[in-house]
Coordinates of C-alpha atoms and ligand atoms in Angstrom, one line a residue:
M1 CA 2.6 17.6 -11.3
A2 CA 5.0 16.0 -13.4
S3 CA 5.6 12.5 -11.8
S4 CA 1.7 11.4 -12.2
I5 CA 1.3 12.4 -16.0
A6 CA 4.0 9.6 -16.6
V7 CA 1.8 7.0 -14.9
S8 CA -0.2 4.9 -17.7
R9 CA -3.9 3.8 -16.9
L10 CA -4.9 1.1 -17.1
H11 CA -8.5 0.6 -19.2
L12 CA -10.0 -2.2 -18.4
R13 CA -12.6 -3.3 -21.5
G14 CA -13.3 -7.1 -20.8
R15 CA -16.7 -7.7 -19.1
T16 CA -16.7 -12.2 -19.7
C17 CA -17.2 -14.8 -17.6
L18 CA -15.2 -15.8 -15.1
L19 CA -15.6 -19.1 -14.1
N20 CA -12.4 -20.9 -15.3
C21 CA -10.3 -18.9 -13.3
L22 CA -11.6 -19.8 -10.1
Q23 CA -9.7 -22.6 -9.0
K24 CA -6.2 -19.9 -9.6
V25 CA -8.2 -17.3 -7.8
D26 CA -8.9 -20.2 -4.7
T27 CA -5.5 -21.0 -4.7
F28 CA -4.8 -17.4 -4.0
L29 CA -6.7 -17.1 -1.3
H30 CA -5.7 -19.4 0.2
R31 CA -2.1 -18.7 0.0
G32 CA -0.3 -18.6 3.5
V33 CA 1.6 -14.9 4.2
G34 CA 4.2 -15.5 6.0
T35 CA 5.5 -12.8 8.5
D36 CA 9.6 -13.6 8.9
A37 CA 11.3 -12.9 5.8
A38 CA 13.3 -16.1 6.9
V39 CA 9.9 -18.6 6.2
A40 CA 9.1 -16.4 3.2
Q41 CA 12.7 -17.4 2.0
A42 CA 12.2 -20.8 2.9
Q43 CA 9.6 -20.8 0.8
T44 CA 11.0 -20.0 -2.3
T45 CA 11.8 -22.2 -4.5
E46 CA 14.9 -23.7 -3.8
R47 CA 17.6 -23.2 -6.7
D48 CA 20.4 -21.5 -5.6
G49 CA 23.4 -23.5 -5.2
S50 CA 24.6 -21.2 -2.1
E51 CA 21.2 -22.6 0.3
A52 CA 23.0 -24.3 3.1
K53 CA 21.3 -27.9 4.8
D54 CA 18.7 -26.1 6.5
G55 CA 17.4 -23.5 3.9
R56 CA 19.3 -21.1 4.9
R57 CA 20.9 -18.9 2.3
S58 CA 22.6 -16.3 1.5
L59 CA 21.6 -12.3 1.6
L60 CA 22.7 -12.3 -2.9
A61 CA 21.1 -15.3 -3.3
V62 CA 17.7 -14.4 -1.5
Q63 CA 18.3 -10.5 -3.2
D64 CA 18.8 -12.4 -7.0
E65 CA 15.1 -14.6 -6.1
R66 CA 13.7 -10.9 -5.4
R67 CA 15.3 -8.7 -8.1
E68 CA 13.7 -11.6 -10.6
Q69 CA 10.1 -11.5 -8.4
A70 CA 10.0 -7.8 -8.9
E71 CA 10.7 -7.6 -12.7
K72 CA 7.9 -10.1 -13.5
S73 CA 5.7 -7.9 -11.6
V74 CA 3.5 -4.8 -12.2
L75 CA 1.9 -2.0 -9.0
I76 CA -1.7 -1.0 -9.7
S77 CA -3.7 2.1 -8.1
C78 CA -7.2 0.4 -7.5
Q79 CA -9.7 4.2 -7.5
S80 CA -12.3 1.4 -6.6
R81 CA -12.1 -1.9 -5.1
P82 CA -12.0 -3.9 -7.3
S83 CA -13.4 -7.7 -7.2
E84 CA -10.2 -10.0 -6.7
K85 CA -12.0 -12.4 -8.9
K86 CA -13.2 -10.7 -11.7
F87 CA -9.4 -8.3 -12.0
L88 CA -7.8 -12.5 -11.8
K89 CA -9.9 -12.9 -14.7
Y90 CA -8.6 -9.5 -16.6
L91 CA -4.9 -10.6 -15.6
S92 CA -4.9 -13.8 -16.7
R93 CA -6.2 -13.0 -20.0
H94 CA -1.7 -11.5 -20.7
G95 CA -0.2 -14.4 -18.7
D96 CA -0.5 -16.6 -15.8
V97 CA -0.5 -14.4 -12.4
N98 CA 2.2 -16.0 -9.9
K99 CA 1.4 -14.3 -7.6
Y100 CA -0.5 -10.9 -5.8
F101 CA -1.6 -8.9 -2.9
F102 CA -3.0 -5.8 -2.6
Y103 CA -2.6 -3.1 0.3
E104 CA -3.9 0.0 1.1
S105 CA -1.4 4.0 0.8
Y106 CA -3.4 6.7 0.2
G107 CA -6.1 4.3 -2.1
V108 CA -6.2 0.2 -2.8
Y109 CA -2.9 -1.0 -4.6
A110 CA -2.0 -4.3 -6.4
V111 CA 0.8 -6.0 -6.5
V112 CA 0.6 -8.7 -9.4
E113 CA 3.8 -10.8 -9.9
F114 CA 3.0 -12.7 -13.4
A115 CA 4.8 -15.8 -14.3
S116 CA 7.0 -14.3 -17.4
R117 CA 8.0 -11.4 -18.9
D118 CA 5.9 -11.1 -21.5
G119 CA 2.6 -11.0 -19.5
V120 CA 3.8 -7.4 -17.8
A121 CA 4.0 -6.4 -21.5
S122 CA 1.4 -7.5 -22.7
L123 CA -0.3 -5.5 -19.6
I124 CA 1.0 -3.0 -20.4
E125 CA 0.5 -3.0 -24.1
A126 CA -3.0 -3.2 -23.6
A127 CA -2.9 -0.6 -21.2
T128 CA -4.0 3.0 -22.7
I129 CA -2.6 6.9 -21.8
P130 CA -5.3 9.1 -20.9
S131 CA -5.0 12.1 -22.1
V132 CA -5.4 15.4 -19.6
S133 CA -5.5 18.8 -21.6
H134 CA -3.7 20.9 -18.2
E135 CA -1.0 17.8 -18.9
S136 CA 1.6 16.5 -21.4
M137 CA 2.8 13.2 -21.7
V138 CA 6.1 11.6 -20.9
P139 CA 8.0 9.2 -23.5
F140 CA 8.3 6.6 -20.6
K141 CA 5.7 3.8 -19.7
S142 CA 6.3 2.3 -16.0
R143 CA 4.7 -0.1 -14.6
L144 CA 2.7 1.3 -12.3
L145 CA -0.8 1.3 -13.4
S146 CA -4.2 2.6 -12.2
L147 CA -7.1 0.5 -13.0
R148 CA -10.4 3.1 -14.2
S149 CA -13.3 2.4 -12.6
V150 CA -15.6 0.0 -14.5
D151 CA -18.7 -1.2 -13.5
S152 CA -18.3 -5.0 -13.9
L153 CA -14.6 -5.1 -11.7
N154 CA -16.5 -3.1 -8.3
H155 CA -16.5 -5.1 -5.9
Q156 CA -17.8 -3.0 -2.5
S157 CA -17.1 -5.7 -0.3
G158 CA -14.2 -7.0 2.3
L159 CA -10.8 -7.5 0.6
P160 CA -8.0 -8.3 1.8
C161 CA -5.7 -6.2 2.4
Q162 CA -1.8 -6.7 3.5
P163 CA -0.6 -4.3 6.5
Q164 CA 2.5 -2.4 5.7
T165 CA 2.3 -0.4 9.0
S166 CA 3.0 -1.9 12.9
V167 CA 0.8 -2.4 15.3
S168 CA -0.1 0.9 17.5
I169 CA 2.2 1.4 20.6
S170 CA -1.0 0.7 22.6
E171 CA -1.9 -2.0 21.2
L172 CA 1.0 -3.9 21.4
V173 CA 1.8 -3.1 24.9
H174 CA -1.8 -4.7 25.0
R175 CA -1.1 -7.5 22.8
L176 CA 2.4 -8.3 25.3
S177 CA 1.2 -7.7 28.6
S178 CA -1.3 -10.9 27.8
E179 CA 2.0 -13.2 26.9
D180 CA 2.6 -15.3 29.4
S181 CA 6.3 -14.7 29.8
V182 CA 9.0 -11.9 28.4
E183 CA 10.5 -15.0 25.9
Q184 CA 6.9 -15.2 24.5
Q185 CA 6.7 -10.7 25.0
I186 CA 10.0 -10.5 22.6
T187 CA 8.9 -13.1 20.2
S188 CA 5.5 -11.5 20.1
L189 CA 7.3 -7.9 19.7
T190 CA 9.5 -9.4 16.2
E191 CA 5.9 -11.0 14.9
A192 CA 4.4 -7.4 15.4
F193 CA 7.2 -5.6 13.9
Q194 CA 9.0 -7.5 11.1
L195 CA 8.7 -7.1 7.7
T196 CA 6.0 -8.4 5.7
E197 CA 7.0 -11.1 2.8
E198 CA 4.5 -8.7 0.9
N199 CA 6.1 -5.1 1.9
S200 CA 9.8 -7.7 1.5
R201 CA 8.1 -7.8 -2.5
L202 CA 7.5 -3.9 -2.2
R203 CA 10.6 -3.2 -1.6
F204 CA 11.9 -4.5 -4.0
L205 CA 8.9 -3.8 -6.6
V206 CA 10.1 0.3 -6.3
C207 CA 13.5 -0.4 -6.5
S208 CA 12.6 -2.5 -9.9
L209 CA 10.3 0.8 -10.8
L210 CA 12.9 3.2 -10.5
N211 CA 15.5 0.2 -11.7
D212 CA 13.3 1.1 -15.3
I213 CA 13.9 4.6 -15.0
A214 CA 17.6 4.8 -14.2
A215 CA 18.2 2.1 -16.8
A216 CA 17.4 4.8 -19.8
Y217 CA 20.6 6.0 -18.9
F218 CA 22.7 3.0 -17.8
P219 CA 21.1 0.4 -19.0
E220 CA 22.8 -2.3 -17.6
C221 CA 22.6 -1.3 -13.7
T222 CA 20.5 -2.4 -11.1
I223 CA 19.3 -0.9 -8.3
R224 CA 19.7 -3.0 -5.7
P225 CA 18.2 -2.5 -1.6
F226 CA 20.2 -2.8 1.5
G227 CA 19.8 -1.9 5.4
S228 CA 17.2 -2.5 7.5
S229 CA 14.9 -3.0 3.8
V230 CA 17.1 -6.0 3.5
N231 CA 19.1 -7.3 6.4
G232 CA 16.7 -8.7 8.4
F233 CA 16.0 -6.3 11.2
G234 CA 14.1 -4.4 9.1
K235 CA 10.9 -3.0 10.8
L236 CA 7.0 -2.1 9.2
G237 CA 7.2 1.3 8.2
C238 CA 11.6 1.6 8.0
D239 CA 13.0 3.7 4.8
L240 CA 14.2 2.1 1.9
D241 CA 17.7 2.5 1.2
M242 CA 19.2 1.8 -2.2
F243 CA 22.1 1.4 -4.0
L244 CA 22.4 2.3 -8.0
D245 CA 25.2 -0.9 -9.0
L246 CA 27.1 0.5 -11.6
D247 CA 29.6 -2.6 -10.9
S248 CA 28.9 -4.6 -14.0
I249 CA 29.6 -1.5 -16.6
S250 CA 32.2 0.0 -14.6
G251 CA 34.2 -3.5 -13.9
W252 CA 35.6 -2.0 -10.9
N253 CA 36.1 -5.3 -9.5
V254 CA 37.7 -6.8 -12.9
K255 CA 41.6 -7.0 -12.0
Q256 CA 42.3 -8.5 -15.5
P257 CA 41.7 -7.7 -18.2
K258 CA 40.6 -11.1 -19.8
A259 CA 40.8 -10.9 -23.5
G260 CA 43.4 -8.3 -25.3
L261 CA 40.1 -6.2 -27.0
L262 CA 39.5 -3.3 -25.0
L263 CA 36.3 -1.4 -24.3
E264 CA 36.9 1.8 -25.6
Y265 CA 35.3 4.9 -23.2
Q266 CA 34.8 7.9 -23.4
M267 CA 36.4 9.5 -20.2
K268 CA 35.3 12.4 -18.6
R269 CA 37.2 14.6 -16.9
A270 CA 36.3 14.3 -13.3
N271 CA 38.3 15.1 -10.1
S272 CA 37.4 11.9 -7.9
E273 CA 35.3 9.3 -7.2
R274 CA 33.4 10.8 -5.2
A275 CA 32.5 14.1 -7.9
V276 CA 31.1 11.1 -10.5
T277 CA 29.1 9.7 -7.5
Q278 CA 27.7 13.4 -7.3
S279 CA 26.9 14.0 -11.4
I280 CA 26.0 10.7 -11.4
L281 CA 23.3 11.0 -9.0
S282 CA 22.4 14.4 -10.5
V283 CA 20.9 13.0 -13.2
I284 CA 19.5 10.1 -12.1
G285 CA 17.4 12.8 -9.6
E286 CA 16.6 14.8 -12.0
C287 CA 15.2 12.1 -13.9
V288 CA 13.4 10.3 -10.7
D289 CA 11.9 13.9 -10.1
Q290 CA 11.0 15.1 -13.5
F291 CA 10.1 11.6 -14.8
G292 CA 9.8 9.5 -11.5
P293 CA 6.1 8.5 -11.5
G294 CA 4.6 8.8 -7.9
C295 CA 8.1 10.3 -7.1
V296 CA 7.3 13.4 -5.0
G297 CA 9.7 15.9 -3.0
V298 CA 12.8 14.4 -4.7
Q299 CA 15.8 15.8 -2.9
R300 CA 19.2 16.0 -4.5
I301 CA 21.3 16.0 -0.9
L302 CA 25.2 15.5 -3.3
N303 CA 27.0 17.3 -0.9
A304 CA 26.5 15.0 1.6
R305 CA 29.4 12.3 3.3
C306 CA 27.7 9.5 1.1
P307 CA 25.1 11.7 -1.8
L308 CA 22.3 10.5 -1.8
V309 CA 18.6 11.5 -3.7
R310 CA 15.8 11.6 -1.1
F311 CA 12.4 11.3 -2.3
S312 CA 8.7 9.7 -1.0
H313 CA 7.5 6.8 -3.4
Q314 CA 3.6 7.8 -2.8
P315 CA 2.2 4.7 -4.3
S316 CA 4.3 2.4 -1.6
G317 CA 4.4 5.1 1.4
F318 CA 8.0 4.2 1.5
Q319 CA 10.6 7.1 1.9
C320 CA 13.4 6.2 -0.5
D321 CA 17.6 7.4 0.1
L322 CA 19.4 6.4 -3.8
T323 CA 22.8 6.6 -3.5
A324 CA 25.6 5.0 -5.7
N325 CA 29.0 4.2 -4.6
N326 CA 28.0 3.2 -1.6
R327 CA 29.3 -0.8 -1.7
V328 CA 30.6 -0.9 2.3
A329 CA 27.4 -0.1 3.0
M330 CA 25.9 -2.8 0.5
I331 CA 28.6 -5.6 2.8
S332 CA 27.4 -4.1 6.3
T333 CA 23.9 -5.2 5.1
E334 CA 25.0 -8.5 4.0
L335 CA 27.4 -8.8 7.1
L336 CA 24.4 -7.8 9.4
Y337 CA 22.4 -10.0 7.6
L338 CA 23.7 -13.1 7.8
Y339 CA 24.5 -12.1 11.7
G340 CA 20.1 -12.5 12.0
E341 CA 20.9 -15.5 10.4
L342 CA 22.6 -17.9 12.3
D343 CA 20.9 -17.4 15.7
P344 CA 17.1 -16.4 16.2
R345 CA 18.1 -14.2 19.4
V346 CA 19.9 -12.2 17.1
R347 CA 16.5 -10.6 15.5
H348 CA 14.9 -10.9 18.7
L349 CA 16.8 -8.7 20.4
V350 CA 18.1 -6.3 17.7
F351 CA 14.2 -6.2 16.7
T352 CA 13.8 -5.5 20.9
I353 CA 16.4 -2.8 21.8
R354 CA 16.2 -0.7 18.7
C355 CA 12.0 -0.9 19.6
W356 CA 13.1 -0.8 23.5
A357 CA 15.5 3.4 21.8
R358 CA 12.6 4.1 19.7
A359 CA 10.0 4.4 22.5
H360 CA 12.4 6.1 24.7
G361 CA 13.8 8.5 21.9
I362 CA 17.1 7.3 21.9
T363 CA 16.7 6.9 18.3
S364 CA 15.0 8.7 16.1
S365 CA 14.0 9.5 12.0
I366 CA 15.6 13.0 12.3
P367 CA 19.4 13.0 12.3
G368 CA 21.0 14.2 15.1
A369 CA 23.3 13.3 18.4
W370 CA 21.4 10.4 18.7
I371 CA 22.5 6.9 18.1
S372 CA 21.5 5.3 15.1
N373 CA 19.9 2.3 14.5
F374 CA 22.9 1.0 12.7
S375 CA 25.5 1.3 15.5
L376 CA 22.9 -0.3 18.0
T377 CA 22.5 -3.3 16.2
V378 CA 26.2 -3.2 16.6
M379 CA 26.2 -3.0 19.9
V380 CA 23.9 -5.5 20.4
L381 CA 26.4 -8.2 17.8
F382 CA 28.6 -6.6 20.2
F383 CA 27.1 -7.7 23.3
L384 CA 26.3 -10.7 21.9
Q385 CA 30.4 -11.5 21.4
K386 CA 30.7 -11.1 24.6
R387 CA 28.4 -13.9 26.2
N388 CA 29.8 -17.0 28.1
P389 CA 30.4 -18.7 25.5
P390 CA 29.5 -15.7 22.5
I391 CA 26.4 -16.7 20.5
I392 CA 27.9 -15.1 17.6
P393 CA 31.8 -15.0 16.4
T394 CA 33.8 -12.1 15.9
L395 CA 34.2 -10.6 12.3
N396 CA 38.0 -11.4 12.1
H397 CA 36.7 -15.2 13.0
L398 CA 33.9 -14.9 10.4
R399 CA 37.4 -13.5 7.5
D400 CA 39.3 -16.7 8.8
L401 CA 36.4 -19.2 7.5
A402 CA 36.1 -17.3 4.6
G403 CA 36.3 -19.5 0.8
P404 CA 37.9 -18.0 -2.4
A405 CA 34.9 -16.5 -3.2
D406 CA 34.0 -14.3 -0.2
N407 CA 37.4 -12.6 -1.1
S408 CA 36.3 -8.3 -1.4
V409 CA 38.7 -5.6 -0.9
I410 CA 36.7 -2.1 -1.1
E411 CA 38.4 1.0 -1.9
G412 CA 41.8 -1.0 0.3
H413 CA 39.3 -2.2 2.9
D414 CA 39.3 -5.6 3.3
C415 CA 35.7 -6.8 3.4
T416 CA 36.3 -10.5 3.3
F417 CA 33.7 -12.4 5.6
V418 CA 32.1 -16.4 5.2
R419 CA 28.9 -16.5 3.7
D420 CA 28.5 -20.0 3.3
F421 CA 26.7 -21.1 6.5
S422 CA 27.6 -24.7 6.7
K423 CA 31.0 -23.8 7.7
I424 CA 30.1 -21.7 10.5
H425 CA 30.2 -23.8 13.8
L426 CA 28.2 -21.8 17.3
Q427 CA 29.0 -22.5 19.9
R428 CA 27.0 -24.0 22.5
N429 CA 25.1 -21.0 24.5
S430 CA 21.7 -21.6 25.8
E431 CA 21.0 -18.7 27.3
T432 CA 17.1 -17.6 27.1
L433 CA 16.2 -14.6 25.7
E434 CA 14.5 -13.2 29.3
T435 CA 18.1 -13.4 30.6
L436 CA 19.6 -12.3 27.4
L437 CA 17.4 -9.2 27.4
C438 CA 18.2 -8.4 31.2
E439 CA 22.1 -8.9 31.0
F440 CA 22.2 -6.8 27.5
F441 CA 21.1 -3.3 30.2
V442 CA 23.1 -4.7 32.9
F443 CA 26.4 -4.8 30.3
Y444 CA 25.8 -1.3 28.9
A445 CA 24.5 0.4 31.8
T446 CA 28.4 -0.2 33.4
F447 CA 30.4 -0.2 30.3
P448 CA 33.2 1.9 30.1
F449 CA 32.6 3.7 27.1
S450 CA 34.9 6.6 28.2
R451 CA 37.2 4.8 27.6
M452 CA 36.4 2.0 25.8
S453 CA 35.5 1.1 21.9
I454 CA 32.9 -1.5 20.6
N455 CA 34.8 -3.4 17.7
I456 CA 32.6 -6.6 16.6
R457 CA 36.0 -7.4 14.4
K458 CA 37.9 -8.1 17.6
G459 CA 34.5 -9.2 20.0
K460 CA 36.4 -7.1 22.6
E461 CA 36.4 -4.2 23.8
Q462 CA 39.4 -2.1 22.6
N463 CA 41.6 1.3 23.8
K464 CA 39.2 4.2 22.1
P465 CA 41.6 6.0 19.5
E466 CA 39.8 9.3 20.0
V467 CA 37.5 10.9 22.2
A468 CA 34.3 10.7 21.5
P469 CA 31.6 10.0 23.5
L470 CA 30.5 6.6 21.8
H471 CA 33.2 5.2 19.9
I472 CA 31.9 2.0 17.8
Q473 CA 34.6 0.4 14.7
N474 CA 33.2 0.9 11.9
P475 CA 33.7 -2.9 10.8
F476 CA 35.0 -2.0 8.0
E477 CA 36.5 0.7 7.1
T478 CA 38.4 0.7 10.3
S479 CA 39.4 4.0 10.8
L480 CA 35.6 5.9 11.6
N481 CA 33.3 5.6 14.3
V482 CA 30.4 4.8 13.3
S483 CA 28.5 6.8 16.1
K484 CA 30.3 9.8 15.7
N485 CA 27.4 12.0 15.8
V486 CA 27.0 11.1 19.2
N487 CA 27.0 13.6 21.6
A488 CA 27.1 13.0 25.9
T489 CA 23.9 13.4 26.5
Q490 CA 22.8 10.9 24.7
L491 CA 25.4 8.9 25.8
S492 CA 24.3 9.8 28.6
R493 CA 20.9 9.1 28.4
F494 CA 21.4 5.6 26.8
V495 CA 23.1 4.6 30.0
A496 CA 21.0 6.2 32.2
L497 CA 18.0 4.0 30.6
C498 CA 20.0 0.9 30.5
Q499 CA 20.2 1.2 34.4
E500 CA 16.5 2.2 34.7
S501 CA 15.2 -0.6 32.5
S502 CA 17.6 -3.1 34.3
W503 CA 16.3 -2.3 37.4
L504 CA 12.5 -2.3 36.1
I505 CA 12.3 -5.8 34.0
Q506 CA 13.2 -7.9 37.4
Q507 CA 10.9 -6.0 39.1
S508 CA 8.0 -7.1 37.2
E509 CA 10.0 -10.6 36.8
R510 CA 9.1 -10.9 40.9
N511 CA 5.8 -9.3 40.8
S512 CA 4.5 -10.5 37.3
P513 CA 1.4 -8.2 38.2
K514 CA 0.2 -9.3 34.4
S515 CA -3.6 -8.5 35.4
A516 CA -4.9 -7.0 38.5
A517 CA -8.3 -9.5 39.5
G518 CA -11.3 -7.5 37.4
E519 CA -9.5 -5.6 35.8
S520 CA -10.6 -5.9 31.2
S521 CA -7.3 -4.8 29.9
P522 CA -3.3 -6.7 31.5
T523 CA -1.2 -4.7 33.4
P524 CA 1.5 -3.6 31.5
W525 CA 4.0 -6.5 32.8
G526 CA 7.7 -6.6 31.5
L527 CA 8.8 -5.7 28.0
A528 CA 5.5 -4.0 27.8
A529 CA 6.0 -1.8 30.8
L530 CA 9.7 -0.9 29.0
L531 CA 8.2 0.4 26.4
L532 CA 6.0 2.9 28.2
P533 CA 8.1 6.1 29.1
S534 CA 5.4 6.5 32.0
Q535 CA 6.9 3.5 33.7
V536 CA 11.0 3.9 33.3
E537 CA 12.0 5.9 36.4
G538 CA 14.2 9.1 36.1
M539 CA 13.8 9.6 32.1
K540 CA 13.9 13.3 31.8
S541 CA 12.8 13.3 28.1
R542 CA 9.5 11.6 27.3
V543 CA 8.8 11.3 23.7
S544 CA 5.0 10.5 22.8
M545 CA 4.2 7.4 21.4
T546 CA 3.1 8.3 18.6
T547 CA 5.4 9.4 17.0
W548 CA 7.4 5.7 17.6
A549 CA 4.6 3.7 15.6
E550 CA 6.5 4.8 12.6
P551 CA 3.0 5.9 10.4
M552 CA 2.4 5.2 6.4
N553 CA 2.0 9.2 5.5
W554 CA 5.3 9.7 4.3
S555 CA 4.7 13.4 4.5
T556 CA 4.5 13.2 7.6
L557 CA 7.4 11.7 7.8
P558 CA 11.0 13.6 9.1
S559 CA 13.9 12.3 7.1
S560 CA 15.8 9.3 7.3
A561 CA 18.4 9.8 9.9
Ligands
LIG601 P1 16.8 2.1 9.5 O1 16.8 3.1 7.7 O2 16.7 3.3 11.0 O3 15.9 1.5 9.9 O4 18.2 1.4 9.6 P2 18.8 1.0 8.2 O5 19.8 0.0 9.1 O6 19.2 0.5 7.4 O7 20.2 2.6 8.9 P3 20.0 3.8 7.6 O8 19.2 3.3 6.7 O9 20.6 4.3 8.4 O10 21.6 2.9 7.2 C1 21.3 2.5 5.5 C2 22.3 1.3 6.1 O11 23.6 1.7 5.6 C3 22.6 0.4 7.2 O12 22.0 -1.0 7.5 C4 24.4 0.2 6.7 O13 24.8 -0.9 6.6 C5 24.8 1.1 6.4 N1 25.6 2.8 7.3 C6 24.4 3.2 8.0 N2 25.3 4.2 8.7 C7 26.8 4.0 8.6 C8 27.4 4.1 9.1 O14 27.6 5.0 10.1 N3 28.7 3.5 9.0 C9 29.3 2.5 7.8 N4 29.7 1.8 7.5 N5 27.9 2.6 7.6 C10 26.5 3.1 7.8
LIG602 MG1 17.5 2.5 6.7

């Protein structure tokens, strides 16, 4: 297969003494594994000026650090389980290792971050290119390496592998049923599903590996993740949305030439910016297809509203969507991240509602007339703006707090909002997560969808400007409806489910049948009961619970909505 021939295989030859790196190994083995992106960020070096007193940083600052880590990292396929200590001993010959972890996805892989890029260069230099008779060599050395089985490195006993998939529904329901309150159930669900520190690192590493390929055409380009991989609402197994950022080359946001000397561009004839985006993605897609190590099933979907290249990255198990010229989506990601960082209840409620919706087939990974996760998240944000007092501010308020550095106009749309957390003062609202969950269902069970539009810019419902069943104003491209695809049937299902869930959770509260006497497994109650379609009365369409857990196996996954 074309994609596999570009994988450099690392041949380990050394079999020397191990003792002098044991201390370092111990440090690694005892490292804490954060499951909360916010915790992970707080643990990282505090060197960015945009950090607020409480440790919260802007998404751009977090991304810069993650990207830097990724650029110093390699991904190593381990054909057999290596001895961790010997493995590190070998690696440390090439440079100090900052961090490493193992995970499983069709074999064992290691992500290794060196202290500097020299370590990566030295390791690649030491790797030999395999000679395989039926494959030809591609003149590209990637940072995806393969560790050939060497006796001295083999180790059969338990290698600690970081999970990259979420727990199964049955396990989750069991876990939630054992909790003492709905509040605890909600936090437990978030912990079970949110991206781990390791999964986030792996996502940035995949972007960085792709960046190496795209840089063959556009040396100054950057590939950045966006969407749920970085907005704080990502669930283990979610797709990896990537943005090919060419702005530093094209300088779209530079208003005035700074000097008398201008770069002379060789302009090519193109009808529109869209046509340019299509041709850029076309060549990058071809390159990924031909030379992208581990990239399989590459599709160039160039006629979509937002042209993209879709593929599976086999070593990570990620379903990837690469777009270009998608700056508004990047800004939306920043906004969602900011809202999620403002109050912990935001992330908890978004996670809970997203999981609940997925469990009942309200959302789907298959494109269609369903409500998307993005729309659902905006609905939760709107609901939180409507509390009395509001839990989060309106987008207009965030715009009013913005400073000169926050100014942003994209294709004529005002995308300005404050990034500095210290400028945002929240109102005092002490509602519990349990109250908010119940009230969310009541709110949307009775929302006048036929007349009103959801608008997080104003934090108020507005008269619907069009006849679509569900109207959610795009926060930045305000003339657009982000839920234009949703049909009346899907909206009715959502409303009916809100009614039934509101009733069910109140019943559950009253009875609290956590565990019948003598039963070994607790009876599903509270949020656990809400996640079981069989428990929610009146559901006409029920989904198989196995489809919800979003398995790591990319080949069985339908494409992302
Ligand atoms: P999942 O992939 O379902 O976990 O969530 P996601 O938030 O990543 O959604 P998706 O992959 O569909 O889209 C990626 C990002 O693109 C979103 O987070 C938004 O920032 C943006 N996006 C998606 N759909 C829309 C839309 O209809 N309008 C706008 N403005 N942005 C969108
Ligand atoms: Mg996504």
